[in-house]
Amino acid sequence: MLEASIKEITENFESETTPLISVLHKVQAKLGYLSEEVLELVAKYLDLPLSKVYGVATFYTLLDTEEKGENIIRVCESAPCHVKGSTNVLTEVKERLGIDIGETTEDNKFSLELTSCLGVCGVAPAIMINDRVYGNLTANKLETVLKKY
Ligand code: FES
């Protein structure tokens, strides 16, 4: 099942035109995260060195090599968000969920991470939950956003 899924995704990979990162995104979307076993299979089917696949998987913050919660909260830590109060947002998220950066809640509902600029500096401070971005965050707005999950 696992091997069949990876084989199917990598079959569409053309090393000339499709970056490895796109393949890894597709595999992650289907399987949840990129375990060591998954990375080995990707390397096998793409006929690439495992070190190259592992290097890309661990370099990009949007790729996960460890099992995460159902929802991943990424708090932007780049300068514009920092100036607009991302530290307060981060503290608020930590307190509400009772977890630190890199941790997952006991009920496996949320994982917390930092990220660099999300490209929405005009509405700083911003966070991303899964693939959705929320800006102009305040403590009240954060509460409303978290309730959606
Ligand atoms: S610095 Fe946070 S979105 Fe750009």
Short mmCIF file of C-alpha atoms and ligand atoms in Angstrom, two decimals:
data_model
loop_
_atom_site.label_atom_id
_atom_site.label_comp_id
_atom_site.label_asym_id
_atom_site.label_seq_id
_atom_site.Cartn_x
_atom_site.Cartn_y
_atom_site.Cartn_z
CA MET A 1 0.00 0.00 0.00
CA LEU A 2 2.70 2.46 1.09
CA GLU A 3 5.04 1.36 -1.65
CA ALA A 4 2.24 1.37 -4.25
CA SER A 5 1.29 4.95 -3.34
CA ILE A 6 4.85 6.18 -3.69
CA LYS A 7 5.36 4.25 -6.90
CA GLU A 8 2.23 5.83 -8.38
CA ILE A 9 3.31 9.38 -7.46
CA THR A 10 6.90 8.98 -8.60
CA GLU A 11 5.86 7.46 -11.92
CA ASN A 12 4.83 10.95 -13.02
CA PHE A 13 8.15 12.39 -12.01
CA GLU A 14 10.32 13.62 -14.84
CA SER A 15 13.63 14.66 -13.39
CA GLU A 16 14.14 17.31 -16.06
CA THR A 17 10.97 19.27 -15.32
CA THR A 18 9.50 18.26 -11.97
CA PRO A 19 11.46 19.32 -8.93
CA LEU A 20 11.96 16.73 -6.22
CA ILE A 21 10.21 19.05 -3.79
CA SER A 22 6.96 18.75 -5.80
CA VAL A 23 7.09 14.98 -5.55
CA LEU A 24 7.73 15.17 -1.81
CA HIS A 25 4.79 17.56 -1.38
CA LYS A 26 2.53 15.12 -3.20
CA VAL A 27 3.75 12.18 -1.17
CA GLN A 28 3.29 14.13 2.08
CA ALA A 29 -0.22 15.22 1.07
CA LYS A 30 -1.14 11.59 0.53
CA LEU A 31 0.69 9.98 3.46
CA GLY A 32 0.77 12.72 6.10
CA TYR A 33 4.50 12.96 6.67
CA LEU A 34 7.79 11.80 5.22
CA SER A 35 9.08 8.96 7.38
CA GLU A 36 12.48 7.40 6.80
CA GLU A 37 10.80 4.45 5.10
CA VAL A 38 8.92 6.82 2.77
CA LEU A 39 12.09 8.75 1.87
CA GLU A 40 13.88 5.50 1.08
CA LEU A 41 11.07 4.47 -1.26
CA VAL A 42 11.04 7.88 -2.97
CA ALA A 43 14.80 7.62 -3.51
CA LYS A 44 14.37 4.09 -4.86
CA TYR A 45 11.66 4.97 -7.36
CA LEU A 46 13.28 8.21 -8.48
CA ASP A 47 16.64 6.52 -8.65
CA LEU A 48 18.19 9.29 -6.58
CA PRO A 49 20.65 9.07 -3.68
CA LEU A 50 18.82 8.89 -0.34
CA SER A 51 21.04 11.74 0.91
CA LYS A 52 19.63 14.06 -1.77
CA VAL A 53 16.00 13.15 -0.99
CA TYR A 54 16.66 13.42 2.75
CA GLY A 55 18.41 16.78 2.28
CA VAL A 56 15.44 18.31 0.47
CA ALA A 57 12.90 16.80 2.90
CA THR A 58 14.67 18.22 5.94
CA PHE A 59 15.53 21.62 4.41
CA TYR A 60 12.04 22.88 3.60
CA THR A 61 9.90 23.80 6.59
CA LEU A 62 6.70 22.81 4.80
CA LEU A 63 7.89 19.23 4.54
CA ASP A 64 7.55 17.08 7.66
CA THR A 65 9.85 14.19 8.44
CA GLU A 66 8.12 13.44 11.74
CA GLU A 67 4.53 12.59 12.47
CA LYS A 68 2.58 15.74 13.28
CA GLY A 69 -0.82 16.63 14.70
CA GLU A 70 -3.97 16.80 12.63
CA ASN A 71 -3.43 20.56 12.18
CA ILE A 72 -0.08 22.29 11.88
CA ILE A 73 0.12 25.86 13.11
CA ARG A 74 3.06 27.82 11.72
CA VAL A 75 3.75 31.20 13.28
CA CYS A 76 5.69 33.61 11.08
CA GLU A 77 8.91 34.77 12.74
CA SER A 78 10.26 37.05 10.01
CA ALA A 79 11.00 40.69 10.75
CA PRO A 80 7.75 42.41 9.61
CA CYS A 81 5.62 40.00 11.65
CA HIS A 82 8.03 40.26 14.57
CA VAL A 83 7.70 44.06 14.58
CA LYS A 84 3.89 43.74 14.51
CA GLY A 85 3.78 41.39 17.51
CA SER A 86 4.33 37.81 16.37
CA THR A 87 6.02 37.09 19.70
CA ASN A 88 2.74 37.82 21.49
CA VAL A 89 0.87 35.61 19.00
CA LEU A 90 3.34 32.79 19.60
CA THR A 91 3.04 33.13 23.39
CA GLU A 92 -0.76 33.10 23.09
CA VAL A 93 -0.75 29.96 20.93
CA LYS A 94 1.64 28.20 23.31
CA GLU A 95 -0.49 29.07 26.34
CA ARG A 96 -3.78 28.11 24.73
CA LEU A 97 -2.52 24.76 23.48
CA GLY A 98 -0.06 24.00 26.28
CA ILE A 99 2.73 23.10 23.87
CA ASP A 100 6.06 24.56 22.80
CA ILE A 101 7.56 24.96 19.32
CA GLY A 102 8.08 21.56 17.72
CA GLU A 103 5.53 19.86 19.98
CA THR A 104 2.13 18.29 19.38
CA THR A 105 -0.88 18.45 21.72
CA GLU A 106 -1.73 15.27 23.62
CA ASP A 107 -4.94 14.82 21.65
CA ASN A 108 -2.84 14.99 18.47
CA LYS A 109 -4.95 17.88 17.20
CA PHE A 110 -2.27 20.59 16.83
CA SER A 111 1.46 20.84 16.19
CA LEU A 112 3.27 24.16 16.56
CA GLU A 113 6.11 25.40 14.37
CA LEU A 114 7.80 28.60 13.32
CA THR A 115 8.10 29.64 9.70
CA SER A 116 9.74 32.38 7.71
CA CYS A 117 7.71 34.99 5.77
CA LEU A 118 4.38 33.70 4.51
CA GLY A 119 4.20 36.44 1.88
CA VAL A 120 1.42 38.39 3.56
CA CYS A 121 3.47 40.98 5.45
CA GLY A 122 0.77 43.60 4.78
CA VAL A 123 -1.45 41.81 7.31
CA ALA A 124 1.27 40.99 9.86
CA PRO A 125 1.37 39.32 12.30
CA ALA A 126 0.38 36.20 10.41
CA ILE A 127 0.13 32.46 10.98
CA MET A 128 -0.66 29.56 8.73
CA ILE A 129 -2.78 26.61 9.81
CA ASN A 130 -2.34 23.73 7.38
CA ASP A 131 -2.54 25.54 4.03
CA ARG A 132 -4.61 28.53 5.16
CA VAL A 133 -3.10 31.87 6.17
CA TYR A 134 -4.57 34.19 8.84
CA GLY A 135 -3.37 37.77 9.28
CA ASN A 136 -3.85 40.82 11.52
CA LEU A 137 -3.88 38.46 14.48
CA THR A 138 -4.85 39.56 17.94
CA ALA A 139 -5.55 37.41 20.99
CA ASN A 140 -9.30 37.59 20.28
CA LYS A 141 -8.92 36.79 16.62
CA LEU A 142 -6.63 33.90 17.44
CA GLU A 143 -9.30 32.40 19.68
CA THR A 144 -11.84 32.62 16.86
CA VAL A 145 -9.42 31.08 14.37
CA LEU A 146 -8.47 28.17 16.64
CA LYS A 147 -12.13 27.35 17.31
CA LYS A 148 -12.52 26.56 13.61
CA TYR A 149 -10.24 23.58 14.15
S1 FES B 1 6.98 38.59 7.61
FE1 FES B 1 5.30 37.45 8.28
S2 FES B 1 4.15 37.26 6.50
FE2 FES B 1 5.89 38.31 5.82
#
